[in-house]
């Protein structure tokens, strides 16, 4: 570096590219719907240039309950290798996408139990300014999807996180139910998704990564 470079802070070196956004896709799934949505979110985020971890919320249901449902038991076995989310993953991430089923218009107990362990990170300001977004599923079209997302976002507000809901930022939202709070899907009695939400999930993931990139750049 020459004298003028030292004096005025200029350099002939190319400006280093901003570090990729780090995204944690955190899901809870009994029979696979939200696991699939998490995979689509990961694909969309990677297309947007993010570094992605797909992580599952620890299962707390009794083994007897899991064994009583063949689809539940099969999914648990099929995803045994997926790493469980830890507090360290939350601290690592610039952005977080949750994919969780609806339970009476609220988050599953497994998810609430994990969220209740984040107090230490919250107290130390480690969750502030994380960019978050969420998706959900239910067996009925009006089975509480919107309320589940809003219930989850309440915790995010306490974190001081920045909610990047999809709104109506892309027409694809209308083709999958039009939920502005986050992608939601109806699941039939055979466990199949009624709406085609793959493109909507990927749009939401890309939007989350984009917003997180703006925040990350602004903090540098």
JSON list of N, CA, C and O in Angstrom, two decimals, residues 34-55:
[
{"chain": "A", "resi": 34, "resn": "UNK", "atom": "N", "xyz": [-43.77, -30.42, 7.23]},
{"chain": "A", "resi": 34, "resn": "UNK", "atom": "CA", "xyz": [-42.90, -29.27, 7.51]},
{"chain": "A", "resi": 34, "resn": "UNK", "atom": "C", "xyz": [-41.43, -29.57, 7.25]},
{"chain": "A", "resi": 34, "resn": "UNK", "atom": "O", "xyz": [-40.64, -28.65, 7.00]},
{"chain": "A", "resi": 35, "resn": "UNK", "atom": "N", "xyz": [-41.07, -30.83, 7.29]},
{"chain": "A", "resi": 35, "resn": "UNK", "atom": "CA", "xyz": [-39.72, -31.20, 6.87]},
{"chain": "A", "resi": 35, "resn": "UNK", "atom": "C", "xyz": [-39.55, -30.91, 5.38]},
{"chain": "A", "resi": 35, "resn": "UNK", "atom": "O", "xyz": [-38.52, -30.35, 4.96]},
{"chain": "A", "resi": 36, "resn": "UNK", "atom": "N", "xyz": [-40.53, -31.26, 4.57]},
{"chain": "A", "resi": 36, "resn": "UNK", "atom": "CA", "xyz": [-40.46, -30.98, 3.13]},
{"chain": "A", "resi": 36, "resn": "UNK", "atom": "C", "xyz": [-40.42, -29.48, 2.87]},
{"chain": "A", "resi": 36, "resn": "UNK", "atom": "O", "xyz": [-39.64, -29.01, 2.03]},
{"chain": "A", "resi": 37, "resn": "UNK", "atom": "N", "xyz": [-41.23, -28.73, 3.59]},
{"chain": "A", "resi": 37, "resn": "UNK", "atom": "CA", "xyz": [-41.21, -27.27, 3.42]},
{"chain": "A", "resi": 37, "resn": "UNK", "atom": "C", "xyz": [-39.86, -26.69, 3.81]},
{"chain": "A", "resi": 37, "resn": "UNK", "atom": "O", "xyz": [-39.35, -25.77, 3.18]},
{"chain": "A", "resi": 38, "resn": "UNK", "atom": "N", "xyz": [-39.25, -27.26, 4.85]},
{"chain": "A", "resi": 38, "resn": "UNK", "atom": "CA", "xyz": [-37.92, -26.81, 5.27]},
{"chain": "A", "resi": 38, "resn": "UNK", "atom": "C", "xyz": [-36.89, -27.07, 4.17]},
{"chain": "A", "resi": 38, "resn": "UNK", "atom": "O", "xyz": [-36.00, -26.25, 3.92]},
{"chain": "A", "resi": 39, "resn": "UNK", "atom": "N", "xyz": [-37.02, -28.22, 3.50]},
{"chain": "A", "resi": 39, "resn": "UNK", "atom": "CA", "xyz": [-36.10, -28.54, 2.41]},
{"chain": "A", "resi": 39, "resn": "UNK", "atom": "C", "xyz": [-36.25, -27.55, 1.26]},
{"chain": "A", "resi": 39, "resn": "UNK", "atom": "O", "xyz": [-35.27, -27.09, 0.67]},
{"chain": "A", "resi": 40, "resn": "UNK", "atom": "N", "xyz": [-37.50, -27.21, 0.92]},
{"chain": "A", "resi": 40, "resn": "UNK", "atom": "CA", "xyz": [-37.73, -26.23, -0.14]},
{"chain": "A", "resi": 40, "resn": "UNK", "atom": "C", "xyz": [-37.17, -24.86, 0.25]},
{"chain": "A", "resi": 40, "resn": "UNK", "atom": "O", "xyz": [-36.59, -24.17, -0.58]},
{"chain": "A", "resi": 41, "resn": "UNK", "atom": "N", "xyz": [-37.35, -24.50, 1.51]},
{"chain": "A", "resi": 41, "resn": "UNK", "atom": "CA", "xyz": [-36.81, -23.22, 1.98]},
{"chain": "A", "resi": 41, "resn": "UNK", "atom": "C", "xyz": [-35.29, -23.21, 1.87]},
{"chain": "A", "resi": 41, "resn": "UNK", "atom": "O", "xyz": [-34.69, -22.20, 1.46]},
{"chain": "A", "resi": 42, "resn": "UNK", "atom": "N", "xyz": [-34.66, -24.31, 2.22]},
{"chain": "A", "resi": 42, "resn": "UNK", "atom": "CA", "xyz": [-33.21, -24.40, 2.11]},
{"chain": "A", "resi": 42, "resn": "UNK", "atom": "C", "xyz": [-32.76, -24.26, 0.66]},
{"chain": "A", "resi": 42, "resn": "UNK", "atom": "O", "xyz": [-31.79, -23.56, 0.36]},
{"chain": "A", "resi": 43, "resn": "UNK", "atom": "N", "xyz": [-33.50, -24.90, -0.25]},
{"chain": "A", "resi": 43, "resn": "UNK", "atom": "CA", "xyz": [-33.16, -24.80, -1.67]},
{"chain": "A", "resi": 43, "resn": "UNK", "atom": "C", "xyz": [-33.26, -23.35, -2.16]},
{"chain": "A", "resi": 43, "resn": "UNK", "atom": "O", "xyz": [-32.38, -22.85, -2.86]},
{"chain": "A", "resi": 44, "resn": "UNK", "atom": "N", "xyz": [-34.36, -22.67, -1.79]},
{"chain": "A", "resi": 44, "resn": "UNK", "atom": "CA", "xyz": [-34.53, -21.29, -2.20]},
{"chain": "A", "resi": 44, "resn": "UNK", "atom": "C", "xyz": [-33.47, -20.38, -1.63]},
{"chain": "A", "resi": 44, "resn": "UNK", "atom": "O", "xyz": [-32.95, -19.50, -2.32]},
{"chain": "A", "resi": 45, "resn": "UNK", "atom": "N", "xyz": [-33.11, -20.60, -0.37]},
{"chain": "A", "resi": 45, "resn": "UNK", "atom": "CA", "xyz": [-32.09, -19.77, 0.27]},
{"chain": "A", "resi": 45, "resn": "UNK", "atom": "C", "xyz": [-30.72, -19.97, -0.36]},
{"chain": "A", "resi": 45, "resn": "UNK", "atom": "O", "xyz": [-29.96, -19.02, -0.54]},
{"chain": "A", "resi": 46, "resn": "UNK", "atom": "N", "xyz": [-30.41, -21.21, -0.70]},
{"chain": "A", "resi": 46, "resn": "UNK", "atom": "CA", "xyz": [-29.13, -21.48, -1.35]},
{"chain": "A", "resi": 46, "resn": "UNK", "atom": "C", "xyz": [-29.07, -20.82, -2.73]},
{"chain": "A", "resi": 46, "resn": "UNK", "atom": "O", "xyz": [-28.01, -20.31, -3.13]},
{"chain": "A", "resi": 47, "resn": "UNK", "atom": "N", "xyz": [-30.20, -20.81, -3.43]},
{"chain": "A", "resi": 47, "resn": "UNK", "atom": "CA", "xyz": [-30.25, -20.13, -4.72]},
{"chain": "A", "resi": 47, "resn": "UNK", "atom": "C", "xyz": [-29.98, -18.64, -4.56]},
{"chain": "A", "resi": 47, "resn": "UNK", "atom": "O", "xyz": [-29.46, -17.98, -5.47]},
{"chain": "A", "resi": 48, "resn": "UNK", "atom": "N", "xyz": [-30.33, -18.10, -3.38]},
{"chain": "A", "resi": 48, "resn": "UNK", "atom": "CA", "xyz": [-30.09, -16.69, -3.09]},
{"chain": "A", "resi": 48, "resn": "UNK", "atom": "C", "xyz": [-28.70, -16.43, -2.51]},
{"chain": "A", "resi": 48, "resn": "UNK", "atom": "O", "xyz": [-28.38, -15.30, -2.16]},
{"chain": "A", "resi": 49, "resn": "UNK", "atom": "N", "xyz": [-27.90, -17.48, -2.40]},
{"chain": "A", "resi": 49, "resn": "UNK", "atom": "CA", "xyz": [-26.51, -17.31, -1.97]},
{"chain": "A", "resi": 49, "resn": "UNK", "atom": "C", "xyz": [-26.25, -17.49, -0.50]},
{"chain": "A", "resi": 49, "resn": "UNK", "atom": "O", "xyz": [-25.16, -17.16, -0.02]},
{"chain": "A", "resi": 50, "resn": "UNK", "atom": "N", "xyz": [-27.21, -18.03, 0.26]},
{"chain": "A", "resi": 50, "resn": "UNK", "atom": "CA", "xyz": [-27.04, -18.17, 1.70]},
{"chain": "A", "resi": 50, "resn": "UNK", "atom": "C", "xyz": [-26.31, -19.46, 2.07]},
{"chain": "A", "resi": 50, "resn": "UNK", "atom": "O", "xyz": [-26.34, -20.44, 1.32]},
{"chain": "A", "resi": 51, "resn": "UNK", "atom": "N", "xyz": [-25.66, -19.43, 3.22]},
{"chain": "A", "resi": 51, "resn": "UNK", "atom": "CA", "xyz": [-25.14, -20.63, 3.85]},
{"chain": "A", "resi": 51, "resn": "UNK", "atom": "C", "xyz": [-26.25, -21.16, 4.75]},
{"chain": "A", "resi": 51, "resn": "UNK", "atom": "O", "xyz": [-26.75, -20.42, 5.61]},
{"chain": "A", "resi": 52, "resn": "UNK", "atom": "N", "xyz": [-26.65, -22.41, 4.57]},
{"chain": "A", "resi": 52, "resn": "UNK", "atom": "CA", "xyz": [-27.88, -22.90, 5.18]},
{"chain": "A", "resi": 52, "resn": "UNK", "atom": "C", "xyz": [-27.63, -24.13, 6.06]},
{"chain": "A", "resi": 52, "resn": "UNK", "atom": "O", "xyz": [-26.88, -25.03, 5.69]},
{"chain": "A", "resi": 53, "resn": "UNK", "atom": "N", "xyz": [-28.30, -24.13, 7.20]},
{"chain": "A", "resi": 53, "resn": "UNK", "atom": "CA", "xyz": [-28.40, -25.32, 8.04]},
{"chain": "A", "resi": 53, "resn": "UNK", "atom": "C", "xyz": [-29.88, -25.68, 8.18]},
{"chain": "A", "resi": 53, "resn": "UNK", "atom": "O", "xyz": [-30.70, -24.82, 8.49]},
{"chain": "A", "resi": 54, "resn": "UNK", "atom": "N", "xyz": [-30.22, -26.94, 7.95]},
{"chain": "A", "resi": 54, "resn": "UNK", "atom": "CA", "xyz": [-31.57, -27.44, 8.21]},
{"chain": "A", "resi": 54, "resn": "UNK", "atom": "C", "xyz": [-31.51, -28.21, 9.52]},
{"chain": "A", "resi": 54, "resn": "UNK", "atom": "O", "xyz": [-30.74, -29.16, 9.66]},
{"chain": "A", "resi": 55, "resn": "UNK", "atom": "N", "xyz": [-32.33, -27.80, 10.48]},
{"chain": "A", "resi": 55, "resn": "UNK", "atom": "CA", "xyz": [-32.25, -28.31, 11.84]},
{"chain": "A", "resi": 55, "resn": "UNK", "atom": "C", "xyz": [-33.64, -28.65, 12.35]},
{"chain": "A", "resi": 55, "resn": "UNK", "atom": "O", "xyz": [-34.60, -27.94, 12.07]}
]
